[in-house]
Structure formats: C-alpha cells, structure tokens
Amino acid sequence: MKCNQLFIILFFTLIFFKGNAQEFKLGKVSVAELQQENHPTDAAAVAAILFEKGVIDFEYNQNEGFIMTTEVTTRIKIYKKEGYDWANKAVRYYNGTNAKESVFFSDAITYNLINGKIEKTKLKSDGEFDEKVNKYWGQKKITMPNVKVGSVVELKYRIRSSRYSELTEWNFQSSIPVNYSEFKTFIPEYFVYNPNIKGFIQLSITKENNGKSLNYLYRATAKAGESMVSSSSQEKLEFLETRTVYLAENLPAMKEEAYVNTIANYTTSVSHELSVVKFPNQPYRTLSTDWQSVTKTIYDYEDFGPELNKTGYFEEDLKPLLLGTTTSEEKIATVFSFVKNAVKWNDYYGYSCNDGVKKAYKDKTGNVAEINLMLTAMLRYAGITANPVLVSTRSNGIALFPNRTAFNYVIAAVETPNGLVLLDATDRFSVPNVLPLRVLNWEGRLIRKDGTSVEVDLMPKVPSNDIVMMNYTIDTNGQVSGKLKRQRTDYNAIVFRRNVNDVKEEAYLEKVENDNNKIEISDYSRTNEKDVKLPIVENFSFSGSNFSELIGGAIYINPMLFFAVAENPFKQENRAYPVDYGFPFMDKYSISIQIPEGYKVETMPTSIQLNMLENLGSFKFMINRTGNLIQLVITHQINSPIIVTDDYLMLKEFYQKMIEKQNEKIVLRKV
C-alpha cells in the first residue's frame, strides 16, 4: 500500500519564522467586497471566507482555576444562492457532568449594498437557537438575517471551557475558498500540547515565549492543634506563556474527487492534544505522550472499562444459547447474532457509553460503545479472548498520532491463532471480518485490560466479488433477450443488502430497468437476502431494444450491454488525494451471445489483458466464437483498497484502456 507515501502526503515539514500577521477587523466591510460578483480565483465558488481568525487563551480565576477561551471572528462573502447555508453557523459545546462549556455569539451582522450605500442588518434573538445533540453535547446555531446574493456576513463567537484536554481543531481550508486564515494560541507553561498538522498547504508559523503573571488569593490551611482561623494573602505568580501564530492565505476550496474516503483527511488543519500537565509544586501528569498512556486513560474512563465488567444483565438470556456450542467459531457466531438481534443501534457514534450497557440492553437500543462493549463482555463470558478496538471512522479522519480525541468509534476483536476476527454488532448486515464501510479507515487500536495496545489493520484483504453470468440472443431487429444471474459477496453484498433494505421489489425493479437502458425484467428472484453469511444472488430474465444499432444492414452491439462503464471516473490531470476504494474487489462477467440465423460476425473485439504495476489491479477481456455462439469472460480486479497519488496516472490510463475495450462493438452482417 505504500504506507510511507500515504503518511507523507498528509503531513508537511513545518517552517518557523518571525513575522507580523495582517490585521482584519469586524465592521470594516468595504464597498468593493460587496460589489464583487465572483471569487477572483474560483469563479464557480458559491461563497468564500474572506478572513477567519481564531484565538485560544487561558484565563484564571480563584474559584475555577484555568479556563480556556476560544474566540473566532469571520467574514464570509455570498456569491450564489447555493451559498446561503454559509450564512448559518453551528457551534457544538460539551455539556457533561464533569465539565461544562458555554458558547456566546456576538457582532453578527449581514451587509448588503443598496443603491450604492452599505446597509447593515443585525442578528436578532429569534435567529439564535440552542439544541441538545446527545447526553454530552449541545450546539448553538444562528441564522443570519437578510441574506442575498452579494451579501457579506460577519460574526464572532466565544467558547468558554474548563475542558482543556484538547484545543479546538482549526481548519485552514474549507469546501469554499479561504482568502485569509489565522490561528493563535497562548499557552501557559503549565500545559504541554502536541500539535498535529496535516494537509497540503504549507503554513507559516511564528512562535515566541513571553513573561506573564497572575494574582491570586492564597489561604493557608490550619494544622492540627492550631486555630481554625485560616490566614490569607494576595500572591503573584509569574510564568512563561508560549504564543504561536499559524497563518495561511489564498487557500483553494477542497473539492471532492472520485473515491475519496473523507475530504477532511486532506484538509490543511492543526489540532492540539494535551500531553503533560505540570503545575507548580505538583508531580507531572502525563496524558497522551504515547499510545500506552492514551489507551490506559480511555480504558479507565467510567463509561468504558467498567462497562466491560458488567455481566449480570445478560447471563440468564445468553447462557442457554451457549449450551451445545463447542468451538470458538460457534460461540462467536452465537454471541454476535444474539447482540445484533437484541440491541438496535441508535445512530450515535462514540467509544464511551451514554446510558450504559445495562440500560441499552433493557431498552433494546444503544450507541456504538454500548453495543460493541456489550458484545465484547459477552464474548469474554463465553470464554473467548475478546478486546475492544478503538477506531476513527472514515468521516472522522485518520488517527496517526497518540491522542484520545482522534477516536470516535469502538468495535470488538477476537484473538485467535490465525489472527484477529473483527466484529461490529451495530450493523445487521455485517459478518465477522466484514465490517461496516464507515469503519474501514486504515488502522484501529486494540486495547487490553493491562493497558497495552497494538495496531489493527482495518483494511480488507479478501476481494469482494460481483459475479455475473449472462446469456442472451439477438434477433434480426437487434432486439436482445436473455437471462442473468448475479452473485455478490462480502462488501458488495453489504452494500446491496443495505440499498434494497425496506425497498419494495416493484420499486427496486423499476429503478433497475430505468438505470439500464429501459430493459424489461421478468421472472425476478432473490436468494439469501436474510442469511448474511451467504452471498446474495439475483436471477431474472430481461429484454431490451436499446443496445444495438442497425446500420447498412449490419447490427452493431456492445457485448457487455448495460454493464459497460461509460466514462472514466478519473478526469483530473493530477490527483491531490489517494484513491480509496474501501475494499479490494473483483467484478467478473461470463457472457454467452447467440447470433441470429442468417448473420455472420464481421468484426468483434480482440482479447486483451492489462496489468498495473505492483499487482495493484488487472483487467482481462477474453472472447472467442464457436459457430453462432460468442463467449466472453471479462474480469476487472483491484487488489489494493488504496492507490497512492504516485500511481494515479497509471490508474487513470488503466481505466481509460479498460473502458475503451468494454465499449468496442460486435458487428454482425447478414449473410
């Protein structure tokens, strides 16, 4: 997979230098900004961030200690109606029992140019909303007033938090152009953060140390035998503060490309996680300097490790099911099936429980952690060596550095002599070692009771098959009729089962007919739909008149009919991101074509075999004719779930040649 290259493309060497950042202030919107009709470097942009500045600082008060504040100011230009959503803003805040955060919006104004004059519309209270997301999180939202094409909106928000285990992640890039992005941190010497920078844009960074001081009231505690009246004095504490400024300008929009797992993995950003706390006259407290520290911290969370030790709530139900199971495979299958049927996923992610495994079991619904920690506990009860595996989902980005906040998901792993068996009971269509697509994000982290951890490769190694057997006849009018059998395995089966779940057969067949040149389908059947351990199979008869052309007494027909790929999905001259298929696959077509009586083959495609370097993939197109029967065997195989950017041009050329071959015609001429 060329993992080293995958790592290199995500992270750049930092350059530190001294310099003064350009100043941008709210309230200084210009007529020129309001008159601008298109972005200067991206005419297709629906909006643009003219500037965005973030400042993280620490305040101290006697009662709360250090409080982290995050202040963000931004100015956004709206170019098109499709950009109206950029005039809305949602900010999440933590609302757990151990720590609280609060969010305050201010200076939210919409600017429009009316008859040559700047008109300002301020946000009113009815444009601000507070929502509960889940047990731990809420979010404040604003909807800016009087937004039109050409508007400029400005806003400021401030987050006040006692949770300083990580700083707000700052994204310098977005799905729209960013003209100027600046992020400042002011960190007291008592906190050491690990900065993690990713993306393709090289940041300019200024870093310096300054002396700071704070005043506090010191109260001496009375010793035994002394007067209970405690003395107090005003004290001054001097310390160093590290000031860091990250700056980037003229950032292009992050644009989706074919086969990208999540654009966030390649967006230029900086995140910080607390690694050491070192208050005066106290021992160092290490949090996340290495994976062992990270995993121990997570395992010790009250909503994680202790939940694995609870068994009483399920023992009576599970014990009878395990009677008669003798092999590990039987026990794994029994427990896995039981959990999938007993508890339904409520669509919430997270590696910590919201309400706990016992309540989730009772209510028959729970989040990812509740279901898969429950699964792990049940496997252990059955005598299986099982442990949780921390995962960052595809939508959440890649966890490459030791940090607790990178993960947002947990699955179960069974350790066997033949390797790990990975399980996720949140997905009804999942089977052992065939995880939901959302989980296939490079690597996870298996953690054990003793706090040790190991990397777990989440990427599938066995190809998922899509095998089609099709035979059809062509009549003298070019009409096609035939039969088809299609079998899907592993991830292809998961995708198909999910797509047809709760879809009526009539609606499904109508879509298949419309998507495939208006074919007519009859005698449709589907087998193994409910038995997820087996491949899912479709059988049907079909007919159609849109697959051939009659020209000068000859019939021109594409032998692959509706399975031929029409255009190359890789259109860019160069690729900025790796190609991520998610899983290796093999598409195979065995096709038999009956030539109509009175016709002969004038021309037909020749056989060909294409191979990419390093066994990344292959394409075979084998064809032969015996009498009035033409037979084809066509195989398209991709062996690596991820193709790095260095191999993009090879992949693009491979697809182009494959598509050209798939669209070559058989020419039949009347004898």
XYZ file of C-alpha atoms in Angstrom:
671
model
C 0.000 0.000 0.000
C 2.999 2.216 0.276
C 2.102 3.362 3.794
C 5.111 5.658 3.976
C 3.836 7.595 0.970
C 0.353 7.723 2.481
C 1.845 9.257 5.606
C 3.997 11.754 3.697
C 1.163 13.184 1.639
C -0.758 14.085 4.777
C 1.926 15.941 6.680
C 4.405 18.619 5.751
C 7.560 19.837 7.392
C 6.883 22.975 9.389
C 8.757 26.197 8.800
C 9.110 28.547 11.775
C 9.789 32.204 11.224
C 9.168 35.586 12.817
C 6.665 37.890 11.201
C 3.632 40.078 11.751
C 0.236 38.840 10.583
C -2.004 41.120 8.524
C -4.834 42.678 10.534
C -8.501 42.089 9.738
C -11.268 43.583 11.870
C -15.007 43.163 12.060
C -17.080 46.119 10.938
C -14.712 47.156 8.152
C -16.667 45.707 5.209
C -15.865 47.594 2.021
C -17.987 48.538 -0.990
C -15.547 46.589 -3.166
C -16.241 43.393 -1.208
C -19.983 43.885 -1.637
C -19.650 44.619 -5.359
C -17.554 41.537 -6.079
C -19.649 39.136 -8.182
C -17.284 36.161 -8.374
C -14.293 34.945 -6.442
C -11.094 36.114 -8.207
C -9.519 32.642 -8.386
C -12.589 30.378 -8.352
C -15.495 31.611 -10.442
C -17.564 28.548 -9.518
C -17.396 29.271 -5.770
C -20.820 29.761 -4.169
C -19.240 31.645 -1.256
C -15.817 32.465 0.169
C -14.312 33.052 3.575
C -12.729 36.495 3.262
C -10.993 36.070 6.603
C -11.237 33.869 9.662
C -9.274 34.338 12.875
C -9.174 32.130 15.910
C -7.568 32.880 19.280
C -7.199 30.429 22.156
C -6.228 31.879 25.512
C -6.322 30.856 29.167
C -7.950 32.854 31.938
C -7.553 32.234 35.654
C -9.949 32.891 38.479
C -9.847 31.871 42.111
C -12.866 29.576 42.032
C -12.460 27.754 38.731
C -8.727 27.797 38.131
C -7.647 27.962 34.490
C -10.446 28.378 31.949
C -9.790 28.068 28.225
C -11.409 30.593 25.916
C -11.715 30.273 22.159
C -12.707 33.330 20.161
C -13.440 33.141 16.436
C -14.183 36.047 14.101
C -15.060 35.562 10.462
C -16.260 37.379 7.354
C -17.959 35.475 4.531
C -18.998 36.584 1.051
C -22.079 35.024 -0.595
C -21.778 34.738 -4.383
C -24.705 32.462 -5.286
C -27.974 31.204 -3.811
C -26.337 27.821 -3.293
C -24.049 29.571 -0.812
C -26.815 30.725 1.549
C -26.008 27.946 4.019
C -22.699 29.688 4.675
C -24.690 32.459 6.355
C -25.623 29.969 9.099
C -23.288 28.807 11.841
C -23.492 25.956 14.345
C -21.030 25.570 17.245
C -21.000 22.450 19.411
C -20.325 22.616 23.137
C -19.712 19.990 25.795
C -22.340 19.610 28.480
C -21.221 16.604 30.516
C -21.258 16.157 34.270
C -17.544 16.720 34.878
C -17.057 19.813 32.757
C -19.129 22.452 31.047
C -18.740 24.705 28.062
C -20.672 27.777 27.031
C -20.984 29.481 23.647
C -21.743 33.162 23.053
C -22.416 34.749 19.650
C -21.903 38.451 19.069
C -21.264 41.032 16.327
C -23.373 39.023 13.867
C -24.274 41.372 11.019
C -25.336 40.981 7.389
C -24.095 43.662 4.966
C -25.786 44.496 1.647
C -25.166 47.214 -0.918
C -28.409 49.110 -1.529
C -28.347 51.990 -4.043
C -24.623 52.397 -3.559
C -24.844 52.512 0.231
C -23.920 49.813 2.757
C -26.936 48.524 4.684
C -26.408 46.603 7.938
C -28.860 44.063 9.425
C -28.065 42.769 12.902
C -28.902 39.294 14.152
C -31.912 39.255 16.468
C -32.671 36.811 19.248
C -35.122 34.837 17.084
C -32.225 33.915 14.818
C -30.330 32.071 17.563
C -31.112 28.513 18.651
C -29.819 26.129 21.310
C -30.161 22.389 20.645
C -29.361 19.216 22.557
C -27.326 16.783 20.447
C -26.978 13.970 22.988
C -26.195 13.331 26.646
C -22.832 15.083 26.411
C -23.162 17.608 23.606
C -25.297 20.556 22.665
C -24.941 23.121 19.922
C -25.787 26.763 19.392
C -26.865 27.862 15.937
C -27.507 31.171 14.290
C -29.254 32.003 11.017
C -28.116 35.327 9.636
C -30.869 37.756 8.555
C -31.481 39.405 5.156
C -29.006 37.261 3.234
C -28.925 37.766 -0.554
C -26.622 37.046 -3.436
C -23.808 39.548 -2.906
C -24.183 39.798 0.871
C -21.248 39.806 3.236
C -21.821 38.347 6.709
C -19.689 38.814 9.796
C -19.887 37.124 13.155
C -17.969 36.377 16.316
C -18.393 33.599 18.811
C -16.656 32.764 22.052
C -16.378 29.385 23.758
C -15.595 29.277 27.453
C -14.470 25.861 28.664
C -12.969 24.017 31.605
C -12.165 21.148 29.195
C -8.676 21.892 28.030
C -7.673 18.300 27.193
C -7.623 19.385 23.576
C -7.762 22.697 21.770
C -10.313 23.447 19.096
C -9.149 21.937 15.810
C -8.543 24.711 13.306
C -9.284 24.055 9.636
C -7.492 26.475 7.362
C -9.269 25.091 4.311
C -12.918 24.528 3.574
C -15.179 23.480 0.702
C -15.118 27.130 -0.410
C -12.052 29.345 -0.985
C -10.426 30.940 2.062
C -8.614 34.229 1.477
C -7.011 34.515 4.905
C -6.896 32.191 7.892
C -5.091 32.880 11.155
C -4.965 30.815 14.329
C -3.267 31.956 17.563
C -2.651 30.046 20.760
C -1.480 31.486 24.090
C -0.432 28.536 26.259
C 0.780 28.853 29.893
C 3.870 26.805 30.685
C 1.796 24.507 32.902
C 0.246 22.828 29.852
C 2.151 20.984 27.137
C 0.225 20.271 23.940
C 1.203 18.111 20.992
C 0.437 19.988 17.753
C -0.600 17.792 14.814
C -0.606 19.429 11.390
C -1.947 17.815 8.253
C -2.764 18.865 4.710
C -1.088 20.062 1.550
C -0.725 23.777 2.283
C 2.497 24.889 3.946
C 1.725 27.072 6.941
C 3.785 29.986 8.140
C 4.299 29.765 11.888
C 5.514 32.320 14.411
C 6.456 31.162 17.886
C 7.751 33.080 20.913
C 7.746 32.993 24.733
C 6.567 35.906 26.866
C 6.511 36.520 30.601
C 3.068 36.598 32.241
C 1.757 36.950 35.758
C -1.477 36.455 37.647
C -2.694 37.458 41.075
C -4.492 35.045 43.367
C -5.582 34.804 46.973
C -3.591 32.249 48.957
C -5.221 30.691 52.021
C -3.015 28.727 54.392
C -4.655 25.626 55.850
C -4.599 25.395 59.657
C -2.572 22.496 61.043
C -3.821 20.172 63.760
C -3.933 21.910 67.149
C -3.780 25.395 65.614
C -6.555 27.943 65.449
C -9.240 27.143 62.868
C -8.961 30.682 61.558
C -7.031 30.425 58.307
C -4.851 33.245 57.122
C -4.847 34.549 53.544
C -2.597 36.722 51.464
C -2.550 38.223 47.986
C 0.054 36.391 45.902
C 1.536 36.928 42.469
C 2.527 34.053 40.213
C 4.902 34.646 37.313
C 5.132 32.172 34.446
C 6.011 31.838 30.766
C 3.396 31.831 28.050
C 4.055 30.410 24.571
C 2.481 32.446 21.788
C 2.088 30.644 18.452
C 0.572 32.095 15.282
C -0.393 29.823 12.369
C -1.125 31.681 9.156
C -2.217 30.765 5.625
C -3.523 32.835 2.725
C -5.273 32.240 -0.603
C -6.352 28.700 0.130
C -8.243 26.875 -2.639
C -11.532 25.124 -1.983
C -11.320 21.467 -1.048
C -13.130 19.713 -3.892
C -14.420 16.179 -3.870
C -12.843 13.676 -6.219
C -13.922 10.142 -7.095
C -13.102 7.519 -4.463
C -12.114 9.777 -1.550
C -12.941 8.380 1.898
C -13.341 11.821 3.502
C -12.002 15.142 2.349
C -11.208 16.024 5.988
C -8.222 13.668 5.880
C -6.504 16.011 3.418
C -7.752 19.396 4.609
C -4.985 21.624 5.954
C -5.596 21.875 9.692
C -3.919 21.914 13.081
C -5.074 20.149 16.223
C -3.545 20.088 19.707
C -3.924 17.494 22.420
C -2.795 17.914 25.990
C 0.146 15.601 26.745
C 1.521 16.877 30.078
C 0.197 18.974 32.978
C 2.896 20.395 35.289
C 1.521 22.762 37.921
C 3.955 24.284 40.466
C 4.857 22.017 43.399
C 2.888 19.126 41.907
C 4.061 15.985 40.072
C 3.912 15.854 36.286
C 0.682 14.330 34.959
C 1.213 12.540 31.652
C -1.845 12.128 29.450
C -1.084 11.209 25.852
C 2.611 11.180 25.094
C 2.370 7.635 23.715
C -0.267 5.061 22.799
C 0.063 3.246 26.111
C -0.847 6.438 28.000
C -3.732 7.130 25.645
C -5.237 3.659 25.845
C -4.866 3.436 29.623
C -6.673 6.756 30.000
C -9.511 5.580 27.770
C -9.774 2.166 29.413
C -10.038 3.809 32.826
C -12.960 6.027 31.778
C -16.018 5.161 33.864
C -18.053 4.895 30.653
C -15.611 2.441 29.052
C -13.559 -0.096 31.041
C -16.005 -0.599 33.946
C -18.814 -1.273 31.458
C -16.899 -4.342 30.237
C -17.049 -5.885 33.710
C -20.849 -5.896 33.906
C -22.359 -9.292 33.055
C -25.346 -9.910 35.305
C -27.824 -8.233 32.979
C -27.367 -10.742 30.133
C -26.269 -14.036 31.732
C -29.725 -15.636 32.030
C -30.510 -14.907 28.374
C -27.158 -15.873 26.882
C -26.321 -18.976 28.893
C -28.979 -21.256 27.297
C -27.882 -20.201 23.813
C -24.290 -21.214 24.500
C -25.264 -24.728 25.607
C -24.123 -27.162 22.962
C -21.624 -24.781 21.358
C -18.177 -26.344 21.470
C -15.920 -24.490 19.050
C -14.825 -20.865 19.218
C -16.426 -20.262 15.829
C -19.809 -21.465 17.101
C -19.579 -19.320 20.228
C -18.564 -16.214 18.274
C -21.402 -16.716 15.790
C -23.943 -17.281 18.575
C -22.953 -14.221 20.608
C -22.596 -11.982 17.559
C -26.026 -12.916 16.227
C -27.576 -12.520 19.681
C -26.293 -8.959 20.160
C -27.304 -7.870 16.659
C -30.854 -9.057 17.288
C -31.081 -7.918 20.922
C -29.986 -4.265 20.633
C -30.556 -1.807 17.801
C -28.067 0.938 17.036
C -29.424 4.461 17.654
C -27.030 6.022 15.084
C -24.828 7.655 17.752
C -21.061 7.220 17.497
C -18.552 7.321 20.356
C -16.257 4.997 22.287
C -17.914 5.821 25.641
C -21.369 4.763 26.761
C -24.174 7.301 27.032
C -26.561 5.458 29.351
C -24.560 2.292 29.989
C -24.713 -1.273 28.681
C -27.380 -2.424 31.157
C -29.873 0.262 30.134
C -29.095 -0.236 26.441
C -29.796 -3.959 26.839
C -33.024 -3.282 28.687
C -34.215 -0.628 26.219
C -33.012 -2.687 23.209
C -31.252 0.354 21.770
C -27.823 1.921 22.310
C -24.893 3.769 20.829
C -21.818 2.204 19.232
C -19.942 1.821 22.530
C -22.858 0.296 24.392
C -23.455 -2.314 21.702
C -19.854 -3.307 20.990
C -18.647 -3.190 24.603
C -21.642 -5.385 25.410
C -20.537 -7.704 22.594
C -17.002 -7.822 23.998
C -18.261 -8.618 27.507
C -20.488 -11.415 26.204
C -17.647 -12.942 24.190
C -15.470 -12.938 27.311
C -18.299 -14.557 29.266
C -18.373 -17.291 26.600
C -14.675 -17.956 27.199
C -13.445 -16.093 24.118
C -10.388 -13.814 24.232
C -12.001 -10.553 23.146
C -10.938 -6.918 23.430
C -12.242 -3.570 22.219
C -10.637 -1.840 19.226
C -10.724 1.960 19.059
C -11.499 3.301 15.602
C -11.702 6.633 13.840
C -14.416 6.378 11.193
C -13.907 7.420 7.584
C -15.881 10.615 8.164
C -13.815 11.455 11.256
C -10.329 11.326 9.727
C -7.230 9.256 10.394
C -5.668 8.734 13.833
C -1.921 8.773 13.190
C -0.677 10.327 16.435
C -1.203 9.228 20.045
C -4.306 11.090 21.174
C -7.591 10.256 22.835
C -9.833 12.503 20.809
C -8.918 11.064 17.413
C -11.184 8.067 18.012
C -14.963 8.201 17.728
C -15.920 4.527 17.474
C -15.214 1.128 19.001
C -15.540 -2.427 17.662
C -14.702 -5.851 19.123
C -11.797 -8.136 18.213
C -11.346 -11.813 18.973
C -7.740 -13.001 19.185
C -7.259 -16.419 17.551
C -4.181 -18.419 16.479
C -4.990 -17.414 12.895
C -5.223 -13.703 13.626
C -7.926 -11.279 14.681
C -11.623 -11.661 13.978
C -13.168 -8.175 13.854
C -16.819 -7.668 14.798
C -19.290 -4.789 14.772
C -22.773 -5.609 16.030
C -24.245 -2.194 15.136
C -24.813 -3.310 11.536
C -27.392 -6.034 10.901
C -25.703 -6.937 7.600
C -22.178 -7.236 8.988
C -20.465 -10.616 9.422
C -17.166 -11.498 11.129
C -14.266 -9.678 9.442
C -16.668 -7.799 7.167
C -17.150 -4.501 8.978
C -19.440 -1.623 8.002
C -17.852 0.653 5.388
C -17.761 3.549 7.867
C -15.147 1.637 9.907
C -12.691 0.943 7.059
C -10.262 3.752 7.845
C -6.718 2.380 7.718
C -5.925 1.357 11.306
C -7.549 0.954 14.699
C -6.084 0.396 18.143
C -6.769 -2.787 20.154
C -6.575 -2.175 23.902
C -6.326 -4.816 26.600
C -7.137 -4.868 30.317
C -3.495 -4.280 31.248
C -3.416 -1.042 29.234
C -1.245 -2.390 26.413
C -2.328 -1.767 22.848
C -1.500 -2.855 19.311
C -2.284 -1.504 15.876
C -5.035 -3.278 13.982
C -5.180 -3.168 10.194
C -8.823 -2.489 9.366
C -8.498 -2.711 5.593
C -9.916 -5.878 3.993
C -7.528 -8.255 2.248
C -10.008 -10.621 0.564
C -11.662 -9.262 -2.615
C -15.420 -8.739 -2.544
C -16.892 -10.366 -5.631
C -19.577 -9.285 -8.050
C -20.046 -12.231 -10.417
C -22.453 -12.015 -13.362
C -23.447 -14.907 -15.617
C -25.486 -13.724 -18.578
C -26.659 -15.353 -21.789
C -28.763 -13.644 -24.410
C -29.861 -13.804 -28.016
C -30.058 -11.109 -30.664
C -32.841 -11.194 -33.241
C -32.710 -9.723 -36.743
C -34.163 -6.439 -35.468
C -31.420 -6.025 -32.884
C -33.768 -6.932 -30.034
C -31.995 -8.570 -27.085
C -33.491 -11.113 -24.683
C -31.810 -13.325 -22.148
C -31.269 -14.494 -18.587
C -28.974 -13.206 -15.863
C -27.628 -14.486 -12.551
C -25.711 -12.108 -10.289
C -23.905 -13.059 -7.081
C -22.415 -10.576 -4.613
C -20.130 -11.393 -1.682
C -18.774 -9.600 1.411
C -18.776 -5.804 0.975
C -20.622 -5.900 -2.327
C -23.286 -7.931 -0.521
C -23.422 -5.482 2.409
C -23.852 -2.523 0.066
C -26.565 -4.294 -1.925
C -28.472 -5.512 1.139
C -28.456 -2.016 2.590
C -29.600 -0.443 -0.686
C -32.574 -2.795 -1.061
C -33.485 -2.910 2.620
C -37.107 -1.805 3.097
C -37.427 -1.119 -0.650
C -40.376 -2.819 -2.314
C -39.439 -5.205 -5.092
C -41.569 -3.348 -7.628
C -39.828 -0.034 -6.915
C -36.418 -1.692 -6.997
C -37.051 -3.365 -10.379
C -38.397 -0.140 -11.852
C -35.155 1.599 -10.879
C -33.009 -1.212 -12.323
C -34.949 -1.039 -15.587
C -34.612 2.743 -15.848
C -30.920 2.701 -14.930
C -30.120 0.108 -17.608
C -31.379 1.489 -20.906
C -35.045 0.754 -20.196
C -34.714 -3.029 -20.102
C -37.780 -5.067 -19.201
C -37.337 -7.540 -16.333
C -39.394 -10.647 -15.649
C -39.137 -13.818 -13.520
C -37.192 -11.960 -10.836
C -35.998 -13.800 -7.725
C -33.579 -13.107 -4.907
C -31.977 -15.679 -2.603
C -30.007 -15.471 0.645
C -31.320 -11.974 1.301
C -31.709 -12.586 5.042
C -28.840 -15.031 5.545
C -25.931 -12.584 5.693
C -23.384 -15.393 5.943
C -24.084 -16.349 2.312
C -23.642 -14.440 -0.958
C -26.781 -12.678 -2.111
C -27.996 -13.870 -5.514
C -30.347 -12.333 -8.086
C -31.919 -14.145 -11.054
C -34.081 -12.625 -13.763
C -34.980 -12.633 -17.434
C -34.616 -9.456 -19.443
C -35.263 -7.959 -22.859
C -34.457 -4.643 -24.490
C -34.196 -2.812 -27.789
C -31.752 -0.038 -26.848
C -28.496 -1.978 -27.042
C -27.908 -2.202 -30.783
C -27.838 -0.076 -33.898
C -28.914 -1.177 -37.365
C -26.660 0.500 -39.923
C -26.444 -0.527 -43.582
C -27.866 -3.974 -42.979
C -25.434 -4.641 -40.088
C -26.140 -4.955 -36.363
C -23.737 -3.100 -34.035
C -23.916 -4.208 -30.412
C -21.879 -3.792 -27.232
C -21.426 -7.342 -25.906
C -21.486 -6.191 -22.237
C -24.853 -4.470 -22.736
C -25.697 -2.404 -19.628
C -22.563 -3.470 -17.720
C -20.105 -1.490 -19.846
C -18.631 1.518 -17.997
C -19.425 4.664 -19.988
C -16.750 7.111 -18.836
C -13.546 7.315 -16.845
C -14.206 8.340 -13.212
C -10.678 9.785 -13.040
C -10.770 13.028 -15.010
C -8.204 15.229 -13.275
C -4.796 15.681 -14.854
C -3.220 15.138 -11.441
C -4.642 13.744 -8.235
C -4.315 15.515 -4.896
C -5.556 12.641 -2.735
C -5.141 8.856 -2.728
C -7.820 6.787 -4.456
C -9.724 4.973 -1.723
C -11.959 2.120 -2.884
C -12.602 0.997 0.682
C -12.047 -2.678 -0.129
C -10.414 -4.824 -2.837
C -12.867 -6.268 -5.347
C -13.304 -8.477 -8.375
C -16.025 -7.936 -10.983
C -16.385 -10.935 -13.289
C -18.719 -11.342 -16.278
C -19.319 -14.612 -18.100
C -21.385 -13.798 -21.183
C -22.777 -16.021 -23.947
C -24.305 -14.405 -27.043
C -26.414 -16.273 -29.625
C -26.023 -14.822 -33.134
C -29.274 -14.668 -35.152
C -29.760 -17.094 -38.016
C -28.587 -15.729 -41.340
C -25.939 -13.444 -39.799
C -22.186 -13.738 -39.507
C -19.619 -11.947 -37.365
C -17.957 -9.272 -39.445
C -15.789 -7.868 -36.641
C -15.551 -8.338 -32.914
C -13.217 -7.068 -30.162
C -9.921 -8.827 -29.646
C -8.833 -10.348 -26.351
C -6.639 -8.231 -24.098
C -5.040 -8.323 -20.656
C -3.989 -5.218 -18.713
C -1.906 -5.327 -15.533
C -0.948 -2.450 -13.280
C 2.449 -2.432 -11.628
C 2.926 -3.973 -8.177
C -0.149 -6.133 -8.697
C -2.453 -3.207 -7.905
C -5.061 -4.399 -10.374
C -5.791 -6.153 -13.640
C -8.320 -6.316 -16.468
C -8.899 -9.345 -18.682
C -11.142 -9.365 -21.717
C -11.229 -12.830 -23.290
C -13.502 -13.513 -26.287
C -13.970 -16.366 -28.726
C -16.562 -17.586 -31.258
C -17.762 -21.093 -31.956
C -20.338 -21.292 -34.720
C -23.190 -18.939 -33.868
C -22.097 -18.558 -30.237
C -19.827 -15.793 -28.908
C -18.433 -16.268 -25.414
C -16.745 -13.676 -23.236
C -15.079 -13.791 -19.844
C -14.301 -10.308 -18.503
C -12.583 -9.681 -15.173
C -11.845 -6.350 -13.512
C -9.874 -6.691 -10.284
C -8.462 -4.119 -7.848
C -6.174 -5.734 -5.276
C -5.373 -2.765 -3.038
C -8.119 -0.760 -1.299
C -5.967 2.390 -1.509
C -3.981 3.626 -4.528
C -1.473 6.371 -3.677
C -1.164 9.559 -5.706
C 2.123 8.441 -7.291
C 0.168 5.694 -9.059
C -2.731 7.903 -10.130
C -1.657 8.441 -13.738
C -1.123 4.703 -14.158
C -4.589 4.044 -12.716
C -6.182 6.676 -14.945
C -4.590 5.181 -18.069
C -5.585 1.680 -16.950
C -9.226 2.752 -16.630
C -9.166 4.538 -19.972
C -7.938 1.445 -21.817
C -10.379 -0.773 -19.931
C -13.338 1.463 -20.783
C -12.343 1.686 -24.434
C -12.236 -2.114 -24.645
C -15.566 -2.505 -22.835
C -17.237 -0.225 -25.375
C -15.944 -1.872 -28.548
C -18.787 -3.247 -30.693
C -19.506 -6.582 -32.252
C -20.618 -6.105 -35.873
C -22.998 -8.714 -37.302
C -23.754 -8.682 -41.033
C -26.400 -10.541 -42.941
C -25.003 -13.431 -44.956
